[in-house]
Structure formats: structure tokens, C-alpha cells
PDB file of C-alpha atoms in Angstrom:
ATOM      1  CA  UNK U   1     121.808 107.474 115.969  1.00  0.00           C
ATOM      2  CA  UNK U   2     119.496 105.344 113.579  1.00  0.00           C
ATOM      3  CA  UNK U   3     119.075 101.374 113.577  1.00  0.00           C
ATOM      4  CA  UNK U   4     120.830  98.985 111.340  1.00  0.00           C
ATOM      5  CA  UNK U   5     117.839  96.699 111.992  1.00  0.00           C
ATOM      6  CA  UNK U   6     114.830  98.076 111.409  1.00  0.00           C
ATOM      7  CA  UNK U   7     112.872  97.314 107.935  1.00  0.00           C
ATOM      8  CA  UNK U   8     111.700  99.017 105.063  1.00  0.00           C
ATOM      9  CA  UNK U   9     108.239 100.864 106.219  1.00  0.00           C
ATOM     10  CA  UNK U  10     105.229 101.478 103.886  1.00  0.00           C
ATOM     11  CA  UNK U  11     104.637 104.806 104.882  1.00  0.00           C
ATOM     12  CA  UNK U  12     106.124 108.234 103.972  1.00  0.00           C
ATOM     13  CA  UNK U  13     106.357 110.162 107.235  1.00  0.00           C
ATOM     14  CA  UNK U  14     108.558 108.707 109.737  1.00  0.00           C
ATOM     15  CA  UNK U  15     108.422 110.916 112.406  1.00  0.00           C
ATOM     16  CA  UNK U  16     112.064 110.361 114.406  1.00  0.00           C
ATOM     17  CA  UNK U  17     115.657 109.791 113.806  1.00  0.00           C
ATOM     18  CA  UNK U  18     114.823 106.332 112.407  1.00  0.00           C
ATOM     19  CA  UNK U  19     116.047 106.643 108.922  1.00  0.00           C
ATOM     20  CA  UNK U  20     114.936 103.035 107.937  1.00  0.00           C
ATOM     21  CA  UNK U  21     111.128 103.210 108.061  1.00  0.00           C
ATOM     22  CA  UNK U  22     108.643 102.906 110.270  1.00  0.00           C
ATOM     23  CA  UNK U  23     104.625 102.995 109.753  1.00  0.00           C
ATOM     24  CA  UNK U  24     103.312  99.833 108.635  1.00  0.00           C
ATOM     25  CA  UNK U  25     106.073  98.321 110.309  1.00  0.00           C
ATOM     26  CA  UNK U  26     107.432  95.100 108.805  1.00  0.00           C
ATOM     27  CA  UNK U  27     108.721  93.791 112.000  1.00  0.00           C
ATOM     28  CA  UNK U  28     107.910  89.727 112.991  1.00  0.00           C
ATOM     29  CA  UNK U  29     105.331  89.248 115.181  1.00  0.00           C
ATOM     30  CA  UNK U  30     105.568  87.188 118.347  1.00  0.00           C
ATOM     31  CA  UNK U  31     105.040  83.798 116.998  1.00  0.00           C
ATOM     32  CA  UNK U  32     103.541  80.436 118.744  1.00  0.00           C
ATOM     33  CA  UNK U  33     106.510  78.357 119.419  1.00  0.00           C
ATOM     34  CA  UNK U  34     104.730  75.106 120.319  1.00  0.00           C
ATOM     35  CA  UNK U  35     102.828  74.326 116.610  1.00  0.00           C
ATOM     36  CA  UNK U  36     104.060  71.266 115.720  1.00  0.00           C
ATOM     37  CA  UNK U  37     104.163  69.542 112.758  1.00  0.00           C
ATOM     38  CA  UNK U  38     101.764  67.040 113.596  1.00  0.00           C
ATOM     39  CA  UNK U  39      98.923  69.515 114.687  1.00  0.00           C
ATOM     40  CA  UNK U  40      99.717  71.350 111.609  1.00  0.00           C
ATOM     41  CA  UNK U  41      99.291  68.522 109.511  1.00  0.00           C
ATOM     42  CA  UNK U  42      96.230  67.800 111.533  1.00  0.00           C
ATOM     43  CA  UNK U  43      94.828  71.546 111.234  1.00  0.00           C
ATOM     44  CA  UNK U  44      95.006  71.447 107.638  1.00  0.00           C
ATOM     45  CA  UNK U  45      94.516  67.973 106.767  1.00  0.00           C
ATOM     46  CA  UNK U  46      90.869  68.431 105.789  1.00  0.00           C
ATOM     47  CA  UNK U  47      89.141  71.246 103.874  1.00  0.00           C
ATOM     48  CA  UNK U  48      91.034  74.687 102.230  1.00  0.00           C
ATOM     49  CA  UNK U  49      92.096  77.037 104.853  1.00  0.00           C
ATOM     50  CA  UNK U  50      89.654  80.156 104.550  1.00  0.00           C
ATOM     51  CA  UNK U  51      91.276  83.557 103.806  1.00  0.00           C
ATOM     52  CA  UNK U  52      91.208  84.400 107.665  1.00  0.00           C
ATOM     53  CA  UNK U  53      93.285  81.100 108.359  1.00  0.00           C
ATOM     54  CA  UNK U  54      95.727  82.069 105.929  1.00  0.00           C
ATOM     55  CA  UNK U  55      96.568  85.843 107.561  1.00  0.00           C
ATOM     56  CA  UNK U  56      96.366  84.391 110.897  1.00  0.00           C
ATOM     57  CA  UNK U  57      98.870  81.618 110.057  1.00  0.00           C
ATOM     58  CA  UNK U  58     101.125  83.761 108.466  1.00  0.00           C
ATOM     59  CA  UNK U  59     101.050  86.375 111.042  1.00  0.00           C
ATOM     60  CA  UNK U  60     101.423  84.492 113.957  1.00  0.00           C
ATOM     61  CA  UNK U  61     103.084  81.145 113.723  1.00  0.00           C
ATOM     62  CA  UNK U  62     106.382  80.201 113.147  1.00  0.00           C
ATOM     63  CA  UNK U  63     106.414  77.376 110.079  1.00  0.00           C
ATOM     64  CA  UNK U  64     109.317  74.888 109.350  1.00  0.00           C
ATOM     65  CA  UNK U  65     110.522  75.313 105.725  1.00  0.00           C
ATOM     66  CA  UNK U  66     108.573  72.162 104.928  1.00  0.00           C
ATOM     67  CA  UNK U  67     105.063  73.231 106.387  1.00  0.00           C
ATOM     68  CA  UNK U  68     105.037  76.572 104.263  1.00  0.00           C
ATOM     69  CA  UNK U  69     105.981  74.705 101.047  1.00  0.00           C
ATOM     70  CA  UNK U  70     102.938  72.325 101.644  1.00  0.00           C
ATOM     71  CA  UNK U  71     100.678  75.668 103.187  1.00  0.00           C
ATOM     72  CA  UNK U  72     101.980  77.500 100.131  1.00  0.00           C
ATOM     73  CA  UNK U  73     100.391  73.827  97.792  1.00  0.00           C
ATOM     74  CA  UNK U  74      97.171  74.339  99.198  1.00  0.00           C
ATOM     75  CA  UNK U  75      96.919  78.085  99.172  1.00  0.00           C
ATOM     76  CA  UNK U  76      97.600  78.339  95.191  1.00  0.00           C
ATOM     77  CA  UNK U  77      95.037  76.009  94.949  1.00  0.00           C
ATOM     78  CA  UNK U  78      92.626  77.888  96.499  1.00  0.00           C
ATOM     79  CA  UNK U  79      94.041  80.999  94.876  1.00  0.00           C
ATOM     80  CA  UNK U  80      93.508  79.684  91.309  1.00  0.00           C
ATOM     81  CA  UNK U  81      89.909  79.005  92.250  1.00  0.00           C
ATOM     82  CA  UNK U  82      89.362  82.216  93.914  1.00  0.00           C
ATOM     83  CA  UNK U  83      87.036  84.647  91.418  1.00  0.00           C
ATOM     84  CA  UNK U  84      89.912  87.828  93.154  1.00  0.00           C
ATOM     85  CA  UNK U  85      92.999  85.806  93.091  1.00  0.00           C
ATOM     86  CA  UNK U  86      94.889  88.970  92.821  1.00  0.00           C
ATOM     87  CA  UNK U  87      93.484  90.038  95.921  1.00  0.00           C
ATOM     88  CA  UNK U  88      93.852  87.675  97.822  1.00  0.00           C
ATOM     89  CA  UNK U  89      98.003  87.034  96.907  1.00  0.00           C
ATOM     90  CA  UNK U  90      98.319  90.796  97.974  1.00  0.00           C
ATOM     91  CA  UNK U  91      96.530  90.196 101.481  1.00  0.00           C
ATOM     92  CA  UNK U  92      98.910  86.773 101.584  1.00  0.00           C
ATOM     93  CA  UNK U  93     101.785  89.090 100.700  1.00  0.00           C
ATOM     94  CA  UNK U  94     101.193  91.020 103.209  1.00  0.00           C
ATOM     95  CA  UNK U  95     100.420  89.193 105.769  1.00  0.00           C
ATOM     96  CA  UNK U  96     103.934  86.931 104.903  1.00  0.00           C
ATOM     97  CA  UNK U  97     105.548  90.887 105.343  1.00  0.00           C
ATOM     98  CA  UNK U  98     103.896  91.475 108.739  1.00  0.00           C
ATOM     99  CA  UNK U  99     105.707  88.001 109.938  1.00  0.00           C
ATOM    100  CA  UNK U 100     109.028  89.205 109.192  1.00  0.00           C
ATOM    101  CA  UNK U 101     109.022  86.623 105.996  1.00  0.00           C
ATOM    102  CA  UNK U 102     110.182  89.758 103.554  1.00  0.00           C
ATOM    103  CA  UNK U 103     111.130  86.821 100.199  1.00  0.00           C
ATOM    104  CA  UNK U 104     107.768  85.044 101.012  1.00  0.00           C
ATOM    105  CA  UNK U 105     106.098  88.174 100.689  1.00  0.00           C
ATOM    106  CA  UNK U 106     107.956  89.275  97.555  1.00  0.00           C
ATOM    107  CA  UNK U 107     106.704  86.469  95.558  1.00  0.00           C
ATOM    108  CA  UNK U 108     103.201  86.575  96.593  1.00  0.00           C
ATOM    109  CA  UNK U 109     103.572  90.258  95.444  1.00  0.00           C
ATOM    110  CA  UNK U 110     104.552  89.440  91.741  1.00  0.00           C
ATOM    111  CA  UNK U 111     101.975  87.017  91.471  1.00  0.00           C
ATOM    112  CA  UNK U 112      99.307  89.352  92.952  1.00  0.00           C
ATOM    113  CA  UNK U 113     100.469  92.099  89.892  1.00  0.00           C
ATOM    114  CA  UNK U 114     100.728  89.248  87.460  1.00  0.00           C
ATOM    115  CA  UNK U 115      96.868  88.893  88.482  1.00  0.00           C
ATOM    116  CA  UNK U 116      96.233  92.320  88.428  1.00  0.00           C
ATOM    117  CA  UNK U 117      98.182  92.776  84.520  1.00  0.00           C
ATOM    118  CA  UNK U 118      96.374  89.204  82.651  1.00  0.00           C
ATOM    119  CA  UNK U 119      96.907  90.683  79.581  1.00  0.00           C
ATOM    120  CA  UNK U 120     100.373  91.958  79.849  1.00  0.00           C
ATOM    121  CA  UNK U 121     102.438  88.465  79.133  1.00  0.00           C
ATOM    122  CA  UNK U 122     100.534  88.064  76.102  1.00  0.00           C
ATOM    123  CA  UNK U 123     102.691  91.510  74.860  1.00  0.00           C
ATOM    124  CA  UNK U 124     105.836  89.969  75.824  1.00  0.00           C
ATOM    125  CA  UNK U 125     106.072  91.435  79.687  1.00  0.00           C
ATOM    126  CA  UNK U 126     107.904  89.783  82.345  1.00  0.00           C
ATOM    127  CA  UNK U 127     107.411  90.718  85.913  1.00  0.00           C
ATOM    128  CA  UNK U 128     111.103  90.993  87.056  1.00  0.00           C
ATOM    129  CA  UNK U 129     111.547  93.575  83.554  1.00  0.00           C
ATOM    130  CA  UNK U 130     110.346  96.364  85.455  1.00  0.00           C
ATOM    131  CA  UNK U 131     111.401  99.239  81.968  1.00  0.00           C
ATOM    132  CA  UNK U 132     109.204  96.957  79.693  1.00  0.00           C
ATOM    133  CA  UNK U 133     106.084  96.992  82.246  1.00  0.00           C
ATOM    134  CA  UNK U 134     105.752 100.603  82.906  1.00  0.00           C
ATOM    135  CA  UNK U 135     103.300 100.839  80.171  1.00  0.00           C
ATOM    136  CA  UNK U 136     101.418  98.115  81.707  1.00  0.00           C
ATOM    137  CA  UNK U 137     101.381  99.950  84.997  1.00  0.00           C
ATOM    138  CA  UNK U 138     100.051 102.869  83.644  1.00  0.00           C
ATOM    139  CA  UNK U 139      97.332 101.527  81.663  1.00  0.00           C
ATOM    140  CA  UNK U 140      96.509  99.003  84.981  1.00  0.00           C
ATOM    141  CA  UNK U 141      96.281 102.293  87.376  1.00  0.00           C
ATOM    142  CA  UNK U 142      94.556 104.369  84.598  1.00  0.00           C
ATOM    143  CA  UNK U 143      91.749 101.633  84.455  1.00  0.00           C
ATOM    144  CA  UNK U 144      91.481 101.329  88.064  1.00  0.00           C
ATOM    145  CA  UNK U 145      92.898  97.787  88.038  1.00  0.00           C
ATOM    146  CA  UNK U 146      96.336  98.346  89.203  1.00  0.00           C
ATOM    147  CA  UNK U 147      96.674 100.421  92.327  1.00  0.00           C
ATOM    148  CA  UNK U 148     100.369 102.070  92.753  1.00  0.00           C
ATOM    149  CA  UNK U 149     100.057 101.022  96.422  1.00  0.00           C
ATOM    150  CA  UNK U 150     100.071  97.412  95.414  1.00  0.00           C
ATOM    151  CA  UNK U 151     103.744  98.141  93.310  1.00  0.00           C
ATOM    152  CA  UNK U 152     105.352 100.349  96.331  1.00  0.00           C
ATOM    153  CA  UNK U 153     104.810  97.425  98.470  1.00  0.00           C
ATOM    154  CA  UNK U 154     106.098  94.862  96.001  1.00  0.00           C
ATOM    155  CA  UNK U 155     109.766  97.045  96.062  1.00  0.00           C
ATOM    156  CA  UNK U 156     109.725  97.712  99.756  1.00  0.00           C
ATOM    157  CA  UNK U 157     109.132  93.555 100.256  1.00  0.00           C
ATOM    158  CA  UNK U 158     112.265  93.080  97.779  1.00  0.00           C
ATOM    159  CA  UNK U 159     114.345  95.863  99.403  1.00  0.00           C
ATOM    160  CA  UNK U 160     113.683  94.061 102.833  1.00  0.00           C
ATOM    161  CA  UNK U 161     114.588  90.673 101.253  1.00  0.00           C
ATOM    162  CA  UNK U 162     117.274  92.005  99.847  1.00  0.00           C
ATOM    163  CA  UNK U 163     118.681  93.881 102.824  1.00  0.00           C
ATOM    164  CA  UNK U 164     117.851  90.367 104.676  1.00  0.00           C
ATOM    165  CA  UNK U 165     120.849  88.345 102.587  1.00  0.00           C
ATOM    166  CA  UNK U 166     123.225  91.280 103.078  1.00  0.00           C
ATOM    167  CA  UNK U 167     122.111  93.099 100.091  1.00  0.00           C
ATOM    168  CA  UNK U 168     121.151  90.445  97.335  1.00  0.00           C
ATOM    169  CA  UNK U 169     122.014  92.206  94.285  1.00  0.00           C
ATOM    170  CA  UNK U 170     119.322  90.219  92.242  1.00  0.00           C
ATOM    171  CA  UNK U 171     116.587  91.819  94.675  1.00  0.00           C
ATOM    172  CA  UNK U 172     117.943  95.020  95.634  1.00  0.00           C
ATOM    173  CA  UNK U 173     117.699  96.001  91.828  1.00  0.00           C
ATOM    174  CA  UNK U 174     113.781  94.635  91.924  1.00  0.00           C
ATOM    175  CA  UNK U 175     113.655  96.892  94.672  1.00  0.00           C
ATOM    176  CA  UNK U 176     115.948  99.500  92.847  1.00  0.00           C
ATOM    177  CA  UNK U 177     113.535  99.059  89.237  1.00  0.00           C
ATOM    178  CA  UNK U 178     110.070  99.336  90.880  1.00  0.00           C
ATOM    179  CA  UNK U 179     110.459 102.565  92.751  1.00  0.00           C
ATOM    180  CA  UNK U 180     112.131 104.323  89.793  1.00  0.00           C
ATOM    181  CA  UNK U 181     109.729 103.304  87.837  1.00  0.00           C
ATOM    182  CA  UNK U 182     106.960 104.403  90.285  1.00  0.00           C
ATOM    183  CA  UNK U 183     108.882 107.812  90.802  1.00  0.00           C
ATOM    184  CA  UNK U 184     107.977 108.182  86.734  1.00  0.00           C
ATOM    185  CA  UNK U 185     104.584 107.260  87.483  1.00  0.00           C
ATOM    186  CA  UNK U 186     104.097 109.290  90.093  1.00  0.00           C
ATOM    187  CA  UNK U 187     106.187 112.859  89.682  1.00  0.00           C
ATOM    188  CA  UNK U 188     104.563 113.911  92.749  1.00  0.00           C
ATOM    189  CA  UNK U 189     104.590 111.432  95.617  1.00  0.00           C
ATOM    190  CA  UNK U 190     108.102 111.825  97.420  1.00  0.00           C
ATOM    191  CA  UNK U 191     107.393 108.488  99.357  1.00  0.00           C
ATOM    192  CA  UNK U 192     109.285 106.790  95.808  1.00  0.00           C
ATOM    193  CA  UNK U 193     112.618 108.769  95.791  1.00  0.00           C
ATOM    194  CA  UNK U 194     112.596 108.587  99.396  1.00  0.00           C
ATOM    195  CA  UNK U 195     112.672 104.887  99.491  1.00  0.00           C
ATOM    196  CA  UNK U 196     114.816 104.629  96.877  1.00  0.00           C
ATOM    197  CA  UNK U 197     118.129 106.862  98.592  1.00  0.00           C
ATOM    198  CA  UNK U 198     116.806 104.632 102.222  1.00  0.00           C
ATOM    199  CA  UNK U 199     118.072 101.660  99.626  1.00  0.00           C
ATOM    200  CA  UNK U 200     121.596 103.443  98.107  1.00  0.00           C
ATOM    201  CA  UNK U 201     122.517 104.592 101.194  1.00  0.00           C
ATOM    202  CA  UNK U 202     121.578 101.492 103.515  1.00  0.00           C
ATOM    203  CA  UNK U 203     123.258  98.925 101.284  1.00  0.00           C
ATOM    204  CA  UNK U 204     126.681 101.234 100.397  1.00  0.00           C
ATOM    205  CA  UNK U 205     127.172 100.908 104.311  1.00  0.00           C
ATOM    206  CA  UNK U 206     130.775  98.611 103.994  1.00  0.00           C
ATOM    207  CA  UNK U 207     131.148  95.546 106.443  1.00  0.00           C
ATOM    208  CA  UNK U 208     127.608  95.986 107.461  1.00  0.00           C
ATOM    209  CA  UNK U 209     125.986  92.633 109.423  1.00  0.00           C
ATOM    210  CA  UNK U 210     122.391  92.282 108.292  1.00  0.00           C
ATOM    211  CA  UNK U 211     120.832  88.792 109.633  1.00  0.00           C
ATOM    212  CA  UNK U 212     124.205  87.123 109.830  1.00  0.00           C
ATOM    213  CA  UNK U 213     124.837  88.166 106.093  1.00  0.00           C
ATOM    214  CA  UNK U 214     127.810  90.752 105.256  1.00  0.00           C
ATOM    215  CA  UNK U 215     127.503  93.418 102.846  1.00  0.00           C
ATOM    216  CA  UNK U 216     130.058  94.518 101.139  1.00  0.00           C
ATOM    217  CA  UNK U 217     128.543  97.797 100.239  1.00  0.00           C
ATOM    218  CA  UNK U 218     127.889  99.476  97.035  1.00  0.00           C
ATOM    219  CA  UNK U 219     129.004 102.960  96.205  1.00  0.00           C
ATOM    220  CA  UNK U 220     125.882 105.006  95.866  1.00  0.00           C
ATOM    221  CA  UNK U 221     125.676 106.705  98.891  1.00  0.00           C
ATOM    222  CA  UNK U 222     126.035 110.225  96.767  1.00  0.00           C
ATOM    223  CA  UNK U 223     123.136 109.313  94.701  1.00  0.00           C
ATOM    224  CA  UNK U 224     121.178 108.668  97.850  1.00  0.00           C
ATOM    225  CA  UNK U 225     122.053 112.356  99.431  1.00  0.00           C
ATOM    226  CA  UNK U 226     120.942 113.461  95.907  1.00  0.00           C
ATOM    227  CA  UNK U 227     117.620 112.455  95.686  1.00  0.00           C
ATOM    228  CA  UNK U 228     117.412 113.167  99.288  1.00  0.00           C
ATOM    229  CA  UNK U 229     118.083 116.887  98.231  1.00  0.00           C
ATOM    230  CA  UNK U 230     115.620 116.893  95.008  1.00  0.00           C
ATOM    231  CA  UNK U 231     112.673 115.959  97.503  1.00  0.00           C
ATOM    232  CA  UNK U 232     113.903 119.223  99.910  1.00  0.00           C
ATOM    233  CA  UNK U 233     113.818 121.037  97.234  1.00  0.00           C
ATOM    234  CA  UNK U 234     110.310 120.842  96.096  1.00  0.00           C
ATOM    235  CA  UNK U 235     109.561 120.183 100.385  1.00  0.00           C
ATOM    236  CA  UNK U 236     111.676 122.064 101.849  1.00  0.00           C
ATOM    237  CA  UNK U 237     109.247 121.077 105.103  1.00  0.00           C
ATOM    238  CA  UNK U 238     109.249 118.008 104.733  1.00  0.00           C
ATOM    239  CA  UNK U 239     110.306 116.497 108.202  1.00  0.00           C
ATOM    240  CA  UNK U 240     110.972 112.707 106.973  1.00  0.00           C
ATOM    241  CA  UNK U 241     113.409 113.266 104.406  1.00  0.00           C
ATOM    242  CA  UNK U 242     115.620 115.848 106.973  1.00  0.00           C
ATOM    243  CA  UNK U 243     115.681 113.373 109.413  1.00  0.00           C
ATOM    244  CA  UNK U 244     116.930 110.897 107.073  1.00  0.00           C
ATOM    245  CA  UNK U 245     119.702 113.664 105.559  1.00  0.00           C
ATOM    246  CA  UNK U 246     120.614 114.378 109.237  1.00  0.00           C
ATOM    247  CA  UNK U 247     121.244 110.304 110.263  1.00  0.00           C
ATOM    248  CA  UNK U 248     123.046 109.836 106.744  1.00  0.00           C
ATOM    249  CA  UNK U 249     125.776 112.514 107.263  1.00  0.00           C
ATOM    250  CA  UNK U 250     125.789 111.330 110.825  1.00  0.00           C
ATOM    251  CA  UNK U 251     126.658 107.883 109.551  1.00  0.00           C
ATOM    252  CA  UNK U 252     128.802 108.826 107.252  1.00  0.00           C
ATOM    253  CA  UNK U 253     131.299 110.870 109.687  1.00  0.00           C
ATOM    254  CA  UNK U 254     130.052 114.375 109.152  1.00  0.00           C
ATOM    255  CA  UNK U 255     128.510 115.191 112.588  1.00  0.00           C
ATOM    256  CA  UNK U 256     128.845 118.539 112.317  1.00  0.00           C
ATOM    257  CA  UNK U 257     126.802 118.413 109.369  1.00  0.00           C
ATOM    258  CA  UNK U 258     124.552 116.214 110.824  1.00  0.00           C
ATOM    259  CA  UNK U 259     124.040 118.816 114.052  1.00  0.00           C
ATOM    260  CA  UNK U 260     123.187 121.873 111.319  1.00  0.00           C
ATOM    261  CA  UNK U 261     120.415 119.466 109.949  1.00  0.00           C
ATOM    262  CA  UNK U 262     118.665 118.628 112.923  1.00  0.00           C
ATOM    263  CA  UNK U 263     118.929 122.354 113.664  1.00  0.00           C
ATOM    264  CA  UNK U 264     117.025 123.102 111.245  1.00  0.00           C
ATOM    265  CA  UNK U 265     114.172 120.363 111.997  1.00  0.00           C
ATOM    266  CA  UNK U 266     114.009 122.012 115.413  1.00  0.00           C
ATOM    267  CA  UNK U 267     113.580 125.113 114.013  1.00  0.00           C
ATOM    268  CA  UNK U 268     111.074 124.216 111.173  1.00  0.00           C
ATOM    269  CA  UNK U 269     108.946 122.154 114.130  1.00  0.00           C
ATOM    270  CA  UNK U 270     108.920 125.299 116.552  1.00  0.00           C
ATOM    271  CA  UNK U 271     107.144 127.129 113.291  1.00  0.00           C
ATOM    272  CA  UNK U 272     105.225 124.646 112.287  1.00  0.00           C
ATOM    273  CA  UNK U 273     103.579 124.745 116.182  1.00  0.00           C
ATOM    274  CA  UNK U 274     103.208 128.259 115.894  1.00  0.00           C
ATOM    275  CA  UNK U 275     101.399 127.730 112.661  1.00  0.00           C
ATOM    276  CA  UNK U 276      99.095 125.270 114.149  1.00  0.00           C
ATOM    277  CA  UNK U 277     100.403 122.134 112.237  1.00  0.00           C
ATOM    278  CA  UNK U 278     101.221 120.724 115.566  1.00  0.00           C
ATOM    279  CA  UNK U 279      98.412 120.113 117.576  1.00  0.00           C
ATOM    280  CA  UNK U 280     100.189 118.751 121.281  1.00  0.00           C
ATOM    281  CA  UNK U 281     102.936 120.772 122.911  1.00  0.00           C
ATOM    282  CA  UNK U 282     105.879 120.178 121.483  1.00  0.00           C
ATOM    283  CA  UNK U 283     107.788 118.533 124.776  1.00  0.00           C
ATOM    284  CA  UNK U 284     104.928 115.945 123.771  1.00  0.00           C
ATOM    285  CA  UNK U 285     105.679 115.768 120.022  1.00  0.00           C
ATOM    286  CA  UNK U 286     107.896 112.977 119.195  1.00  0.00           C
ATOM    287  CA  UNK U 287     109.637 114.092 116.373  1.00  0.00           C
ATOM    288  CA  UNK U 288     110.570 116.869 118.927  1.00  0.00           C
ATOM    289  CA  UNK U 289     111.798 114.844 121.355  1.00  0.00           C
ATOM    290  CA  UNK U 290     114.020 113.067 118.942  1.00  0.00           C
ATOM    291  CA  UNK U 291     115.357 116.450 117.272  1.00  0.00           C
ATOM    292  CA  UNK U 292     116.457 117.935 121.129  1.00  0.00           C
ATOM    293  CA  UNK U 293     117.808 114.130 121.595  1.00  0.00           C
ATOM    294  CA  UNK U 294     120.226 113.934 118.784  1.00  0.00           C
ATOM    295  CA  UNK U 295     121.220 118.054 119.374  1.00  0.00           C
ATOM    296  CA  UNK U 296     122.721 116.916 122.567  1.00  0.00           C
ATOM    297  CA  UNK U 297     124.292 114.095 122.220  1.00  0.00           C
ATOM    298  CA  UNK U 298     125.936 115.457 119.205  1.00  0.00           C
ATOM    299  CA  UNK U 299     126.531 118.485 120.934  1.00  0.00           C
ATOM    300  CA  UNK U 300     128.341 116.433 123.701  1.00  0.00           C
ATOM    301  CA  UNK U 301     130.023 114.505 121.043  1.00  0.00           C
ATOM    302  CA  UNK U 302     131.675 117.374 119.082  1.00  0.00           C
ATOM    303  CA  UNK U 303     132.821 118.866 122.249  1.00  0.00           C
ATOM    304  CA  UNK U 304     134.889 115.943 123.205  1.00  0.00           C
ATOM    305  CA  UNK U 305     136.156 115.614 120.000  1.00  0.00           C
TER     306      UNK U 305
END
């Protein structure tokens, strides 16, 4: 029932049991275990990577500590010269997410916003004092400068680096900060509160192994259930956000619970087919299979019990 390993996802509609996001999955990539130092050094030795050297090295090979602190020299460099710096740190950013490297990508974020906000230091902002920028943010999206997409990703990279060194508190209230703030932005996109119980639920899991790194839990898994609720209540169909309800009560011993949930995911699937929503049959439908899935085994499960 749900993964403790999966990673913070960019996207809103996970369609499964998965309660800890899926879409533009943040998963490592296979990397190239035979770079060497030496051919590294050899690679780069000459002129400033391009842009496409930088995603493909970040995507796809695994760097020693040392090689990324010299990659990371030469790519501010080229950065500062670059006429869309702040571009180019978000594609960096993400491509540091897409290799599994969740802090990497977390400070290539900031600096990509700090690009993206010039003018905001001079008014006394700081990038980690997330109250104090919300004006900033608003102006920056207003003008077309700032896209919100650029700040959801810069709190799921911190909530992934967080959740990486057992729940960092330093990070985990980045992570915390940004999509509150972006829930005041944005009354209307569910994808903020959403993320935001996924991270007071996932790190108030006690005893909890995450990368070697043990959590010992905070207590906010109430306030995740309750923002949980406030999104049902405006979307009540809303497929994600039941799925996630139904895995949290499972988690939390309340299987019973858990089985009247899913219950009612089957149930709003097998009208959202006859409504046409649902294009393939629904034995083909994932979130389907999932929903029938769970019913079982917790069906099997409560009966031994």
C-alpha cells in the first residue's frame, strides 16, 4: 500500500495508490559508471560546456563530489555571461532533479528566482524568507516574469532534499513556506495544498528510513488529512487527493477507513466512464486497476483480522 521511496512529483494527478507523486518523476536516471575523472577533466578541459552538455551531464552521469564542484565553477561562469541566466539555472535545476540530485537542484532553483526577482534584494528580500517575498512573487507572475511553475518546483526540489536527510527541518520548512505561499497565490490550483499534506503526513511517519537517514517524525499528520479534506470539498471528484486520503488512513492503522475511501474512488470512476470522462474500458484504466487492487487485499486483510 504506497511507497516510502518514491519522490515528490511535479504534477497534480497521480493516477494510483502512489501517494508520493508521480508525473514528472524525480527518480535518478541510469547513470554511466565508467566516467572517470581523467576523461572528465579531459572533456571539459577546453571551451564552456554548451547548455546541451550541461543537461546531458547532469542527467546521465554519475559525478564525484569534486567533479560537480569544479562543473558547478564553470557553469556559473557561463551562467553570469548568459543574456537568460535565469533560464538557464531553471533548466540546470532541473535537469540536477531528473538525476536524483534533489539539494543540487534546490540551489540552482533559488538562484534561477533570484534571476527572475533582480530587483527584489534591493527592497530587503531574501530568498529563504518566503512571507517577505510573496509580494515579489506576485508582482514577478503579474508581469509575466515569474512563472508559478518555476516556485512549485523550487518547494517540491526542497521537500525531496529534505525527505532525502530524513526530513531536514531547515528544508522541509523551504518546502513547507513556498507552497503555502503559492496556495495564497493561487486560491484555485489544488496541486499546492496537495503537496503540502504529501509533506505533513510523509515526514510525521515515526522511525521512518529515508536514504539511510531516520526521521523522527513530526506531528502534523492531522493537518495533512485536513487540507486533504478542504481540496474534497471544493473536488469532491478529484481522484488524486482520494487516493492519497485512502493510503494515509491505511498507513496510519485505519483500514477500514481506508477500504470506505477506495470505495468510493471505484464508485466515482464507474460514473465518471459512464459520463464519458474515461475514454478506455475501465479493466484498462489504471487508476481502476489500482482501486479493485487495494479493495481486495484490504478486504482479505480485515477478514483475517
Amino acid at each position: 500500500m504506497g511507497t516510502k521511496n518514491s519522490r515528490f512529483s511535479l504534477v497534480s494527478l497521480p493516477l494510483g495508490i502512489l501517494f508520493l507523486l508521480l508525473g514528472f518523476s524525480l527518480v535518478g536516471c541510469d547513470y554511466l559508471k565508467s566516467l572517470t575523472e581523467s576523461k572528465y577533466r579531459k572533456r571539459i578541459g577546453g571551451e564552456l560546456p554548451s547548455e546541451k552538455d550541461i543537461v546531458n551531464w547532469k542527467e546521465k552521469l554519475a559525478l564525484e563530489e569534486a567533479e560537480i564542484e569544479e562543473m558547478d565553477k564553470r557553469i556559473r561562469k557561463m551562467v553570469q555571461k548568459s543574456n537568460q541566466a535565469a533560464a538557464l539555472s531553471w533548466k540546470i535545476a532541473r535537469a540536477y532533479m531528473r538525476a536524483g540530485s534533489s539539494d543540487l537542484g534546490a540551489r540552482y532553483y533559488e538562484e534561477a528566482m533570484g534571476e527572475f526577482l533582480p530587483n527584489a534584494k534591493q527592497g530587503g528580500f531574501e530568498i529563504h524568507s518566503y512571507e517577505s517575498a510573496l509580494p515579489y512573487f506576485e508582482k514577478a507572475i503579474q508581469t509575466g516574469k515569474l512563472d508559478k511553475q518555476l516556485l512549485y518546483e523550487t518547494a517540491v526540489a526542497y521537500a525531496n532534499a529534505s525527505k532525502d536527510m530524513g526530513w531536514e527541518p531547515v528544508r522541509r520548512n523551504r518546502a513547507i513556506g513556498l507552497f503555502k505561499q503559492l496556495s495564497k497565490l493561487d486560491k484555485e490550483d489544488s496541486r499546492f495544498p496537495f503537496q503540502l499534506a504529501l509533506v505533513y503526513f510523509d515526514s510525521s511517519l515515526k522511525d521512518e528510513a529515508w536514504n539511510g537517514k531516520l526521521s523522527n517524525g513530526y506531528d502534523e499528520v492531522e493537518t495533512a488529512f485536513s487540507l486533504l479534506d478542504q481540496i474534497l470539498r471544493k473536488e469532491p471528484y478529484n481522484v488524486p487527493t482520494r487516493f492519497a486520503k485512502a493510503n494515509f488512513l491505511y498507513q496510519i492503522g485505519k483500514s477500514n477507513l481506508a477500504y470506505d475511501e477506495y470505495t468510493r474512488i471505484k464508485s466515482i470512476l464507474e460514473e465518471m466512464k459512464e459520463k464519458g470522462n474515461i475514454r478506455e474500458p475501465l479493466e484498462e484504466n489504471s487508476s481502476y486497476l489500482n482501486v479493485i487492487k487495494n479493495l481486495n487485499q484490504l478486504g482479505a486483510q480485515n477478514k483475517s483480522n
